[in-house]
Amino acid sequence: MSVSGPQAMRALDDALRDIRREEDDITKRIARANERVGKLRETELGQLRALATVRLSPQVRAELTGTLSQAESRAREMLKSHAAAMADMEKVLAGKETELAKLSTERQDLLENTQKWQAEIDALDEPVKAALANDAAYGALVAERAETEKVANEADRKADMAEADREEKGKPYRDDPLFSYLWDRGYGTGAYKAGNITRMLDEWVARLVGFADARPNYAMLIAIPERLREHAEKLAADADALDEKVRARETAALDAAGGAKARAALEAAQARVEAIDAELLAIEDERENLTEKQKQIADGGDPAFAKAVDMLAEAISATGIEKLLTEARATRTEEDDAIVVRLEETRRRIAEEQLELDDERSRLKVLEARRRELEDIEFEFKKSRYDDPRSRFGNDKLVGDLLTEFLKGGMTAAAYWGQWRESQDWTGTSGPIVPTSRPRSKRSKGGFSVPPGGFSPRPPSGGNWGGFSRPRSGGFGGGGFKTGGGFKGGGFKTGGGF
């Protein structure tokens, strides 16, 4: 059973939403655990104060109790502020999630509606082709474009060869420090500037390395690839210009056959989807930055919360209360015993909470990494136009078992994305051209062959349909993929490598 592009897109959106929801749940659990630790610290302080009441003289007891009470009171106010900050952040994030869901739904509806307009265009396939077949100017343009693309491809190949040749044959020149020194100073050219003594020494070095003969050879080795590349780029621009002319003829033929309304609707949908994609990226970046702040607040990164915990710990350690506790254990009395038992239970619960916090932090880090990988896959999915209604995937496990395996960590992002690419195919690719920007890969498409339509603000470029190139404006410390890395041939520009 096959899966359509919009259906696949919806499955990825749903999976992302589930991950974000789970991420948010774990963050809230971390916040609650930290709050419990803070309250347990307050309880610990109260129990230590009670122990001081039993063990110390009235004067020392009053002084110590006052210090501990003061610290407890200030810490309580700071913990309230921390809870309020968490609540405010949760409201803001809920609003961002609502925005994302609304835009994603609108995007899906637009893509699904394009099928109707595409069907109207497909129905005009034969009359449009017949009209173009009788259009001599169109035929001439197609032939000219095909020839220009052929020449452009050959020029591009020669430029690639010349650049590789330059790297190989230029290495001995670059590896010679004396030659490189003279070359960098512009010796032998009008750019060379030096005093009399330096000039005399440079002349001696030039004779020593045979610079007069080597310089023109190296200059030519560098200049040839540059000229060939300029020539190839000019031919590529010419081919693009011809491509636009061919496209204009095809569009005119489609409009003349009665497809103007459907084409205009498709163009409007494309423009709106491009705008939505830009909005989605911006909101996702905002949400990511807010989520990072939320996690810092939840995990004690809030200065007020950290100060409160530090204040409690400092009050305990500064009063020498641990010595008092040791004495209480050594000289057992009924009243001491009850306080010590409660205190030890409080500290046991604090230790348990800390263990739970460590576990939740570890899970959150893994979840962050998985979510960012899935965001990268979704970005590439859109960029490759796989969410187009004409896109089909023969393997329905991509939105079932394989998606589950990836989310559980049993499959790398690279392997999962590879499965999508291998399974993807297009339907109805012989119809009239769809009014969307068409990918050009090294001048490879010519004639009246119609690439699949699609809606992406970032069409493939440079022939690289693989790798993850989602731009990031923020990121999580330790859990994100932002700066370099990648695997051979993939170009994972968000970093990390899988």
Tab-separated table of C-alpha atoms in Angstrom:
chain	number	residue	atom	x	y	z
A	1	MET	CA	0.000	0.000	0.000
A	2	SER	CA	1.449	3.363	-1.023
A	3	VAL	CA	1.415	6.603	0.955
A	4	SER	CA	0.840	10.001	-0.659
A	5	GLY	CA	3.076	12.983	-0.036
A	6	PRO	CA	0.492	14.884	2.073
A	7	GLN	CA	-0.262	11.728	4.109
A	8	ALA	CA	3.436	11.226	4.794
A	9	MET	CA	3.823	14.887	5.740
A	10	ARG	CA	0.937	14.584	8.180
A	11	ALA	CA	2.544	11.532	9.802
A	12	LEU	CA	5.821	13.399	10.297
A	13	ASP	CA	3.974	16.418	11.694
A	14	ASP	CA	2.073	14.206	14.142
A	15	ALA	CA	5.293	12.477	15.257
A	16	LEU	CA	6.980	15.834	15.814
A	17	ARG	CA	4.023	17.080	17.797
A	18	ASP	CA	4.145	13.955	19.986
A	19	ILE	CA	7.878	14.395	20.621
A	20	ARG	CA	7.436	18.051	21.535
A	21	ARG	CA	4.585	17.122	23.863
A	22	GLU	CA	6.711	14.463	25.570
A	23	GLU	CA	9.642	16.890	25.769
A	24	ASP	CA	7.367	19.406	27.452
A	25	ASP	CA	6.060	16.759	29.875
A	26	ILE	CA	9.581	15.749	30.908
A	27	THR	CA	10.582	19.387	31.349
A	28	LYS	CA	7.573	19.905	33.626
A	29	ARG	CA	8.478	16.773	35.606
A	30	ILE	CA	12.013	18.110	36.037
A	31	ALA	CA	10.604	21.434	37.238
A	32	ARG	CA	8.297	19.682	39.720
A	33	ALA	CA	11.136	17.471	40.973
A	34	ASN	CA	13.342	20.512	41.514
A	35	GLU	CA	10.519	22.232	43.358
A	36	ARG	CA	10.099	19.153	45.555
A	37	VAL	CA	13.816	19.201	46.291
A	38	GLY	CA	13.532	22.866	47.259
A	39	LYS	CA	10.611	22.148	49.596
A	40	LEU	CA	12.410	19.167	51.078
A	41	ARG	CA	15.358	21.442	51.754
A	42	GLU	CA	12.965	23.730	53.588
A	43	THR	CA	11.707	20.760	55.593
A	44	GLU	CA	15.285	19.730	56.334
A	45	LEU	CA	15.996	23.220	57.589
A	46	GLY	CA	12.965	23.132	59.873
A	47	GLN	CA	13.989	19.755	61.304
A	48	LEU	CA	17.519	21.005	61.929
A	49	ARG	CA	16.046	24.034	63.671
A	50	ALA	CA	13.970	21.703	65.852
A	51	LEU	CA	17.089	19.719	66.708
A	52	ALA	CA	18.866	22.942	67.670
A	53	THR	CA	15.956	23.781	69.977
A	54	VAL	CA	16.497	20.514	71.846
A	55	ARG	CA	20.292	20.450	71.919
A	56	LEU	CA	21.497	24.059	72.309
A	57	SER	CA	21.450	26.663	75.042
A	58	PRO	CA	18.707	29.332	74.784
A	59	GLN	CA	21.116	32.077	73.648
A	60	VAL	CA	22.848	29.996	70.952
A	61	ARG	CA	19.524	28.451	69.981
A	62	ALA	CA	17.884	31.822	69.435
A	63	GLU	CA	20.733	33.055	67.285
A	64	LEU	CA	20.890	29.864	65.198
A	65	THR	CA	17.119	29.555	64.834
A	66	GLY	CA	16.892	33.145	63.653
A	67	THR	CA	19.547	32.570	60.990
A	68	LEU	CA	17.863	29.412	59.696
A	69	SER	CA	14.377	30.957	59.750
A	70	GLN	CA	15.571	33.974	57.809
A	71	ALA	CA	17.159	31.785	55.142
A	72	GLU	CA	14.040	29.616	54.949
A	73	SER	CA	11.744	32.609	54.528
A	74	ARG	CA	13.823	34.196	51.763
A	75	ALA	CA	14.208	30.865	49.975
A	76	ARG	CA	10.431	30.297	50.060
A	77	GLU	CA	9.785	33.595	48.294
A	78	MET	CA	12.369	32.786	45.626
A	79	LEU	CA	10.840	29.350	45.034
A	80	LYS	CA	7.433	30.990	44.522
A	81	SER	CA	9.007	33.308	41.945
A	82	HIS	CA	10.518	30.270	40.210
A	83	ALA	CA	7.123	28.549	40.005
A	84	ALA	CA	5.558	31.692	38.546
A	85	ALA	CA	8.291	31.951	35.894
A	86	MET	CA	7.642	28.336	34.874
A	87	ALA	CA	3.906	28.959	34.591
A	88	ASP	CA	4.440	32.049	32.410
A	89	MET	CA	6.832	30.181	30.116
A	90	GLU	CA	4.381	27.286	29.725
A	91	LYS	CA	1.682	29.713	28.557
A	92	VAL	CA	3.967	31.282	25.950
A	93	LEU	CA	5.062	27.860	24.664
A	94	ALA	CA	1.458	26.660	24.464
A	95	GLY	CA	0.714	29.672	22.269
A	96	LYS	CA	3.623	28.848	19.943
A	97	GLU	CA	2.455	25.237	19.707
A	98	THR	CA	-1.026	26.424	18.747
A	99	GLU	CA	0.438	28.650	16.025
A	100	LEU	CA	2.496	25.753	14.639
A	101	ALA	CA	-0.492	23.411	14.601
A	102	LYS	CA	-2.706	25.988	12.865
A	103	LEU	CA	-0.129	26.712	10.140
A	104	SER	CA	0.621	23.011	9.590
A	105	THR	CA	-3.093	22.277	9.177
A	106	GLU	CA	-3.487	25.130	6.688
A	107	ARG	CA	-0.453	23.867	4.762
A	108	GLN	CA	-1.833	20.328	4.579
A	109	ASP	CA	-5.212	21.588	3.379
A	110	LEU	CA	-3.564	23.657	0.647
A	111	LEU	CA	-1.529	20.696	-0.581
A	112	GLU	CA	-4.548	18.426	-0.671
A	113	ASN	CA	-6.608	21.052	-2.527
A	114	THR	CA	-3.956	21.310	-5.234
A	115	GLN	CA	-4.926	17.837	-6.450
A	116	LYS	CA	-8.152	19.253	-7.884
A	117	TRP	CA	-6.310	22.028	-9.753
A	118	GLN	CA	-3.637	19.626	-10.900
A	119	ALA	CA	-6.306	17.287	-12.259
A	120	GLU	CA	-7.739	20.174	-14.310
A	121	ILE	CA	-4.276	20.881	-15.732
A	122	ASP	CA	-3.652	17.187	-16.441
A	123	ALA	CA	-6.943	17.011	-18.348
A	124	LEU	CA	-5.547	19.621	-20.765
A	125	ASP	CA	-2.412	17.584	-21.447
A	126	GLU	CA	-3.247	16.545	-25.004
A	127	PRO	CA	-4.505	19.906	-26.369
A	128	VAL	CA	-1.537	21.715	-24.802
A	129	LYS	CA	0.955	19.276	-26.317
A	130	ALA	CA	-0.778	19.547	-29.686
A	131	ALA	CA	-0.624	23.344	-29.567
A	132	LEU	CA	3.069	23.299	-28.646
A	133	ALA	CA	3.853	20.756	-31.355
A	134	ASN	CA	2.495	23.229	-33.938
A	135	ASP	CA	4.384	26.162	-32.394
A	136	ALA	CA	7.571	26.593	-34.462
A	137	ALA	CA	8.987	29.185	-32.054
A	138	TYR	CA	8.506	26.788	-29.169
A	139	GLY	CA	10.242	23.978	-31.048
A	140	ALA	CA	13.158	26.264	-31.856
A	141	LEU	CA	13.447	27.321	-28.208
A	142	VAL	CA	13.413	23.715	-26.995
A	143	ALA	CA	16.119	22.761	-29.483
A	144	GLU	CA	18.222	25.802	-28.563
A	145	ARG	CA	17.830	25.080	-24.882
A	146	ALA	CA	18.804	21.434	-25.331
A	147	GLU	CA	21.942	22.413	-27.254
A	148	THR	CA	22.837	25.144	-24.746
A	149	GLU	CA	22.394	22.735	-21.849
A	150	LYS	CA	24.561	20.166	-23.597
A	151	VAL	CA	27.342	22.721	-24.092
A	152	ALA	CA	26.877	24.019	-20.533
A	153	ASN	CA	27.183	20.505	-19.116
A	154	GLU	CA	30.385	19.937	-21.075
A	155	ALA	CA	31.798	23.309	-19.969
A	156	ASP	CA	30.950	22.460	-16.374
A	157	ARG	CA	32.714	19.099	-16.714
A	158	LYS	CA	35.834	20.743	-18.146
A	159	ALA	CA	35.852	23.330	-15.358
A	160	ASP	CA	35.645	20.526	-12.779
A	161	MET	CA	38.570	18.742	-14.432
A	162	ALA	CA	40.639	21.932	-14.577
A	163	GLU	CA	39.981	22.624	-10.885
A	164	ALA	CA	41.031	19.095	-9.958
A	165	ASP	CA	44.124	19.494	-12.155
A	166	ARG	CA	44.946	22.767	-10.421
A	167	GLU	CA	44.781	21.117	-7.005
A	168	GLU	CA	47.023	18.243	-8.062
A	169	LYS	CA	49.608	20.081	-10.180
A	170	GLY	CA	49.641	23.188	-8.012
A	171	LYS	CA	50.554	21.273	-4.853
A	172	PRO	CA	54.356	21.267	-5.483
A	173	TYR	CA	54.255	25.056	-5.945
A	174	ARG	CA	52.193	25.595	-2.775
A	175	ASP	CA	54.389	23.224	-0.775
A	176	ASP	CA	57.554	25.164	-1.677
A	177	PRO	CA	57.880	27.807	1.094
A	178	LEU	CA	60.258	30.027	-0.896
A	179	PHE	CA	58.048	30.010	-3.999
A	180	SER	CA	54.946	30.654	-1.838
A	181	TYR	CA	56.729	33.542	-0.109
A	182	LEU	CA	57.572	35.249	-3.403
A	183	TRP	CA	54.142	34.527	-4.871
A	184	ASP	CA	52.314	35.966	-1.867
A	185	ARG	CA	54.430	39.137	-2.049
A	186	GLY	CA	53.524	39.546	-5.724
A	187	TYR	CA	57.166	39.283	-6.809
A	188	GLY	CA	57.580	39.825	-10.542
A	189	THR	CA	54.344	41.819	-10.823
A	190	GLY	CA	53.380	45.483	-10.460
A	191	ALA	CA	51.975	44.715	-7.012
A	192	TYR	CA	55.449	43.926	-5.621
A	193	LYS	CA	56.669	46.483	-3.070
A	194	ALA	CA	59.972	46.220	-1.148
A	195	GLY	CA	62.963	48.214	0.045
A	196	ASN	CA	66.391	47.946	-1.578
A	197	ILE	CA	67.822	45.334	0.811
A	198	THR	CA	64.630	43.212	0.771
A	199	ARG	CA	64.434	43.490	-3.014
A	200	MET	CA	68.053	42.315	-3.323
A	201	LEU	CA	67.417	39.326	-1.043
A	202	ASP	CA	64.190	38.468	-2.888
A	203	GLU	CA	66.058	38.521	-6.218
A	204	TRP	CA	68.588	36.082	-4.792
A	205	VAL	CA	65.750	33.785	-3.550
A	206	ALA	CA	64.008	34.024	-6.939
A	207	ARG	CA	67.161	32.902	-8.777
A	208	LEU	CA	67.624	30.126	-6.224
A	209	VAL	CA	64.161	28.585	-6.855
A	210	GLY	CA	63.870	29.457	-10.572
A	211	PHE	CA	60.877	31.713	-9.837
A	212	ALA	CA	61.034	33.501	-13.207
A	213	ASP	CA	60.186	30.265	-15.039
A	214	ALA	CA	57.835	28.832	-12.388
A	215	ARG	CA	55.645	31.916	-11.840
A	216	PRO	CA	53.989	32.059	-15.317
A	217	ASN	CA	53.326	28.306	-15.206
A	218	TYR	CA	51.609	28.542	-11.835
A	219	ALA	CA	49.714	31.668	-12.888
A	220	MET	CA	48.338	29.854	-15.915
A	221	LEU	CA	47.498	26.808	-13.787
A	222	ILE	CA	45.346	29.068	-11.598
A	223	ALA	CA	43.850	31.230	-14.350
A	224	ILE	CA	42.593	28.449	-16.649
A	225	PRO	CA	40.092	26.897	-14.174
A	226	GLU	CA	38.784	30.344	-13.246
A	227	ARG	CA	38.148	31.245	-16.880
A	228	LEU	CA	36.557	27.880	-17.591
A	229	ARG	CA	34.307	28.248	-14.550
A	230	GLU	CA	33.228	31.753	-15.629
A	231	HIS	CA	32.444	30.374	-19.083
A	232	ALA	CA	30.457	27.455	-17.611
A	233	GLU	CA	28.467	29.792	-15.372
A	234	LYS	CA	27.631	32.072	-18.291
A	235	LEU	CA	26.384	29.110	-20.312
A	236	ALA	CA	24.359	27.943	-17.311
A	237	ALA	CA	22.773	31.393	-17.058
A	238	ASP	CA	21.990	31.276	-20.781
A	239	ALA	CA	20.344	27.869	-20.318
A	240	ASP	CA	18.292	29.207	-17.412
A	241	ALA	CA	17.137	32.158	-19.517
A	242	LEU	CA	16.093	29.804	-22.320
A	243	ASP	CA	14.391	27.580	-19.789
A	244	GLU	CA	12.272	30.536	-18.659
A	245	LYS	CA	11.345	31.295	-22.265
A	246	VAL	CA	10.296	27.681	-22.846
A	247	ARG	CA	8.343	27.819	-19.627
A	248	ALA	CA	6.569	31.001	-20.717
A	249	ARG	CA	5.494	29.312	-23.987
A	250	GLU	CA	4.209	26.270	-22.089
A	251	THR	CA	2.291	28.480	-19.659
A	252	ALA	CA	0.773	30.485	-22.524
A	253	ALA	CA	-0.345	27.258	-24.234
A	254	LEU	CA	-1.892	26.017	-20.995
A	255	ASP	CA	-3.775	29.295	-20.488
A	256	ALA	CA	-5.008	29.277	-24.084
A	257	ALA	CA	-6.375	25.764	-23.565
A	258	GLY	CA	-8.441	26.931	-20.592
A	259	GLY	CA	-6.042	26.183	-17.745
A	260	ALA	CA	-5.429	29.772	-16.613
A	261	LYS	CA	-7.746	29.556	-13.588
A	262	ALA	CA	-6.273	26.286	-12.308
A	263	ARG	CA	-2.742	27.562	-12.908
A	264	ALA	CA	-3.454	30.799	-11.019
A	265	ALA	CA	-4.903	28.788	-8.132
A	266	LEU	CA	-1.786	26.622	-8.029
A	267	GLU	CA	0.456	29.675	-8.078
A	268	ALA	CA	-1.502	31.241	-5.220
A	269	ALA	CA	-1.268	28.014	-3.248
A	270	GLN	CA	2.454	27.836	-3.901
A	271	ALA	CA	2.981	31.399	-2.708
A	272	ARG	CA	0.968	30.768	0.449
A	273	VAL	CA	2.775	27.498	1.220
A	274	GLU	CA	6.132	29.229	0.779
A	275	ALA	CA	4.998	31.944	3.188
A	276	ILE	CA	3.766	29.311	5.658
A	277	ASP	CA	7.083	27.454	5.497
A	278	ALA	CA	8.937	30.654	6.306
A	279	GLU	CA	6.564	31.336	9.211
A	280	LEU	CA	6.929	27.774	10.485
A	281	LEU	CA	10.718	28.012	10.523
A	282	ALA	CA	10.618	31.344	12.347
A	283	ILE	CA	8.137	30.087	14.966
A	284	GLU	CA	10.078	26.835	15.430
A	285	ASP	CA	13.221	28.863	16.083
A	286	GLU	CA	11.358	31.059	18.573
A	287	ARG	CA	9.899	27.987	20.253
A	288	GLU	CA	13.302	26.329	20.428
A	289	ASN	CA	14.843	29.368	22.117
A	290	LEU	CA	11.924	29.572	24.550
A	291	THR	CA	12.154	25.843	25.236
A	292	GLU	CA	15.824	26.218	26.066
A	293	LYS	CA	14.980	28.948	28.587
A	294	GLN	CA	12.175	26.818	30.004
A	295	LYS	CA	14.555	23.897	30.512
A	296	GLN	CA	17.084	26.130	32.219
A	297	ILE	CA	14.395	27.454	34.561
A	298	ALA	CA	12.997	23.967	35.182
A	299	ASP	CA	16.376	22.483	36.008
A	300	GLY	CA	17.496	25.137	38.448
A	301	GLY	CA	19.094	27.377	35.860
A	302	ASP	CA	16.887	30.248	36.972
A	303	PRO	CA	19.147	32.569	39.037
A	304	ALA	CA	16.432	33.065	41.654
A	305	PHE	CA	15.912	29.324	42.092
A	306	ALA	CA	19.640	28.583	42.182
A	307	LYS	CA	20.129	31.350	44.744
A	308	ALA	CA	17.359	29.937	46.897
A	309	VAL	CA	18.865	26.438	46.941
A	310	ASP	CA	22.349	27.838	47.574
A	311	MET	CA	21.017	29.966	50.417
A	312	LEU	CA	19.473	26.938	52.101
A	313	ALA	CA	22.611	24.842	51.687
A	314	GLU	CA	24.804	27.691	52.922
A	315	ALA	CA	22.626	28.261	55.975
A	316	ILE	CA	22.944	24.595	56.872
A	317	SER	CA	26.700	24.395	56.412
A	318	ALA	CA	27.551	27.809	57.937
A	319	THR	CA	25.865	27.059	61.269
A	320	GLY	CA	27.864	23.931	62.046
A	321	ILE	CA	24.591	22.019	62.220
A	322	GLU	CA	26.140	18.793	60.934
A	323	LYS	CA	28.286	18.604	64.075
A	324	LEU	CA	25.126	19.025	66.113
A	325	LEU	CA	23.489	16.179	64.200
A	326	THR	CA	26.473	13.898	64.792
A	327	GLU	CA	26.274	14.586	68.512
A	328	ALA	CA	22.546	13.871	68.503
A	329	ARG	CA	23.142	10.473	66.910
A	330	ALA	CA	25.828	9.647	69.450
A	331	THR	CA	23.827	10.661	72.540
A	332	ARG	CA	20.420	9.175	71.936
A	333	THR	CA	17.377	10.634	73.657
A	334	GLU	CA	13.753	10.053	72.798
A	335	GLU	CA	13.247	13.571	71.493
A	336	ASP	CA	16.529	13.538	69.538
A	337	ASP	CA	15.716	10.161	68.059
A	338	ALA	CA	12.403	11.304	66.582
A	339	ILE	CA	13.949	14.374	64.965
A	340	VAL	CA	16.941	12.430	63.597
A	341	VAL	CA	14.659	9.761	62.072
A	342	ARG	CA	12.558	12.412	60.323
A	343	LEU	CA	15.668	14.227	59.148
A	344	GLU	CA	17.230	11.078	57.719
A	345	GLU	CA	13.968	10.274	55.921
A	346	THR	CA	13.932	13.780	54.421
A	347	ARG	CA	17.497	13.381	53.185
A	348	ARG	CA	16.691	9.952	51.752
A	349	ARG	CA	13.828	11.475	49.779
A	350	ILE	CA	16.096	14.265	48.529
A	351	ALA	CA	18.581	11.635	47.293
A	352	GLU	CA	15.751	9.767	45.502
A	353	GLU	CA	14.565	12.958	43.851
A	354	GLN	CA	18.103	13.658	42.642
A	355	LEU	CA	18.317	10.181	41.099
A	356	GLU	CA	14.981	10.718	39.355
A	357	LEU	CA	16.193	14.106	38.114
A	358	ASP	CA	19.311	12.532	36.604
A	359	ASP	CA	17.160	9.953	34.816
A	360	GLU	CA	14.753	12.576	33.455
A	361	ARG	CA	17.648	14.781	32.284
A	362	SER	CA	19.151	11.844	30.405
A	363	ARG	CA	15.824	11.031	28.719
A	364	LEU	CA	15.289	14.683	27.818
A	365	LYS	CA	18.705	14.911	26.166
A	366	VAL	CA	17.977	11.855	23.986
A	367	LEU	CA	14.531	13.212	23.127
A	368	GLU	CA	15.971	16.601	22.158
A	369	ALA	CA	18.395	14.924	19.758
A	370	ARG	CA	15.645	12.768	18.201
A	371	ARG	CA	13.331	15.757	17.782
A	372	ARG	CA	16.008	17.827	16.070
A	373	GLU	CA	16.787	14.931	13.706
A	374	LEU	CA	13.117	14.591	12.810
A	375	GLU	CA	12.874	18.345	12.225
A	376	ASP	CA	15.820	18.059	9.842
A	377	ILE	CA	14.145	15.170	7.993
A	378	GLU	CA	10.890	17.120	7.709
A	379	PHE	CA	12.750	20.158	6.372
A	380	GLU	CA	14.491	18.045	3.698
A	381	PHE	CA	11.153	16.353	2.952
A	382	LYS	CA	9.622	19.721	2.110
A	383	LYS	CA	12.708	20.956	0.288
A	384	SER	CA	12.695	17.856	-1.928
A	385	ARG	CA	8.967	18.426	-2.608
A	386	TYR	CA	8.073	15.013	-1.285
A	387	ASP	CA	4.923	16.473	0.293
A	388	ASP	CA	3.481	17.254	-3.155
A	389	PRO	CA	0.168	15.478	-3.951
A	390	ARG	CA	1.870	13.744	-6.882
A	391	SER	CA	4.540	12.284	-4.639
A	392	ARG	CA	4.105	8.640	-3.649
A	393	PHE	CA	5.938	6.263	-1.313
A	394	GLY	CA	5.691	2.557	-1.993
A	395	ASN	CA	6.734	1.551	1.528
A	396	ASP	CA	3.902	2.347	3.955
A	397	LYS	CA	6.099	1.212	6.878
A	398	LEU	CA	7.811	4.597	6.602
A	399	VAL	CA	4.913	6.080	8.565
A	400	GLY	CA	4.533	2.966	10.733
A	401	ASP	CA	7.157	0.487	11.892
A	402	LEU	CA	10.161	2.344	10.475
A	403	LEU	CA	9.065	5.647	12.013
A	404	THR	CA	8.639	3.901	15.366
A	405	GLU	CA	12.063	2.268	15.040
A	406	PHE	CA	13.674	5.624	14.264
A	407	LEU	CA	11.935	7.344	17.178
A	408	LYS	CA	13.102	4.579	19.537
A	409	GLY	CA	16.689	5.026	18.362
A	410	GLY	CA	16.893	1.747	16.433
A	411	MET	CA	17.645	3.569	13.151
A	412	THR	CA	19.810	6.577	12.432
A	413	ALA	CA	18.375	9.712	10.859
A	414	ALA	CA	20.556	9.148	7.780
A	415	ALA	CA	19.236	5.599	7.327
A	416	TYR	CA	15.622	6.672	7.838
A	417	TRP	CA	15.948	9.539	5.352
A	418	GLY	CA	17.573	7.121	2.901
A	419	GLN	CA	14.493	4.873	3.147
A	420	TRP	CA	12.256	7.821	2.243
A	421	ARG	CA	14.370	8.672	-0.802
A	422	GLU	CA	14.504	5.084	-2.050
A	423	SER	CA	10.754	4.610	-1.696
A	424	GLN	CA	9.689	7.887	-3.336
A	425	ASP	CA	8.255	8.160	-6.851
A	426	TRP	CA	6.096	10.569	-8.835
A	427	THR	CA	2.766	10.173	-10.600
A	428	GLY	CA	1.504	12.144	-13.571
A	429	THR	CA	4.919	13.570	-14.489
A	430	SER	CA	4.174	13.818	-18.215
A	431	GLY	CA	1.496	16.475	-17.956
A	432	PRO	CA	1.838	20.211	-18.666
A	433	ILE	CA	4.297	22.078	-16.538
A	434	VAL	CA	3.175	22.905	-13.023
A	435	PRO	CA	3.768	26.549	-12.123
A	436	THR	CA	6.444	25.992	-9.492
A	437	SER	CA	10.152	26.701	-9.487
A	438	ARG	CA	11.906	23.813	-11.181
A	439	PRO	CA	15.117	22.271	-9.779
A	440	ARG	CA	18.153	22.537	-12.054
A	441	SER	CA	20.966	20.126	-11.397
A	442	LYS	CA	24.109	20.751	-13.499
A	443	ARG	CA	22.001	21.489	-16.624
A	444	SER	CA	20.369	18.079	-16.800
A	445	LYS	CA	16.758	18.711	-17.842
A	446	GLY	CA	15.651	19.676	-21.315
A	447	GLY	CA	12.753	19.318	-23.715
A	448	PHE	CA	9.148	19.115	-22.633
A	449	SER	CA	9.766	16.862	-19.643
A	450	VAL	CA	7.900	18.044	-16.600
A	451	PRO	CA	9.500	17.643	-13.200
A	452	PRO	CA	7.067	16.954	-10.377
A	453	GLY	CA	5.445	19.982	-8.880
A	454	GLY	CA	5.955	20.916	-5.311
A	455	PHE	CA	5.892	23.675	-2.822
A	456	SER	CA	9.136	24.543	-1.073
A	457	PRO	CA	10.832	27.871	-0.417
A	458	ARG	CA	14.190	26.139	-0.700
A	459	PRO	CA	14.358	24.125	-3.938
A	460	PRO	CA	17.310	21.726	-4.327
A	461	SER	CA	20.432	23.328	-5.710
A	462	GLY	CA	23.842	22.169	-6.869
A	463	GLY	CA	22.646	18.627	-7.398
A	464	ASN	CA	22.637	17.844	-3.674
A	465	TRP	CA	19.356	16.160	-2.866
A	466	GLY	CA	20.806	14.482	0.220
A	467	GLY	CA	21.972	15.576	3.612
A	468	PHE	CA	20.280	17.835	6.101
A	469	SER	CA	20.520	21.554	5.492
A	470	ARG	CA	17.896	22.963	7.822
A	471	PRO	CA	19.049	26.379	9.081
A	472	ARG	CA	19.154	26.831	12.813
A	473	SER	CA	19.190	30.070	14.724
A	474	GLY	CA	19.491	28.625	18.191
A	475	GLY	CA	20.041	25.279	19.810
A	476	PHE	CA	20.454	23.281	22.953
A	477	GLY	CA	23.767	22.859	24.659
A	478	GLY	CA	24.951	19.292	24.333
A	479	GLY	CA	21.902	17.963	22.535
A	480	GLY	CA	21.675	19.715	19.201
A	481	PHE	CA	23.242	19.341	15.790
A	482	LYS	CA	24.268	22.807	14.729
A	483	THR	CA	27.861	23.135	13.676
A	484	GLY	CA	29.491	20.866	11.177
A	485	GLY	CA	29.907	17.107	11.336
A	486	GLY	CA	28.032	14.846	8.971
A	487	PHE	CA	28.753	11.699	7.055
A	488	LYS	CA	30.410	11.189	3.679
A	489	GLY	CA	28.360	12.428	0.776
A	490	GLY	CA	25.486	13.696	2.889
A	491	GLY	CA	26.376	17.187	3.955
A	492	PHE	CA	24.536	17.309	7.288
A	493	LYS	CA	24.928	21.065	7.742
A	494	THR	CA	23.012	21.221	11.009
A	495	GLY	CA	25.905	19.304	12.471
A	496	GLY	CA	26.516	16.428	14.790
A	497	GLY	CA	26.629	13.631	12.248
A	498	PHE	CA	24.627	10.452	12.594
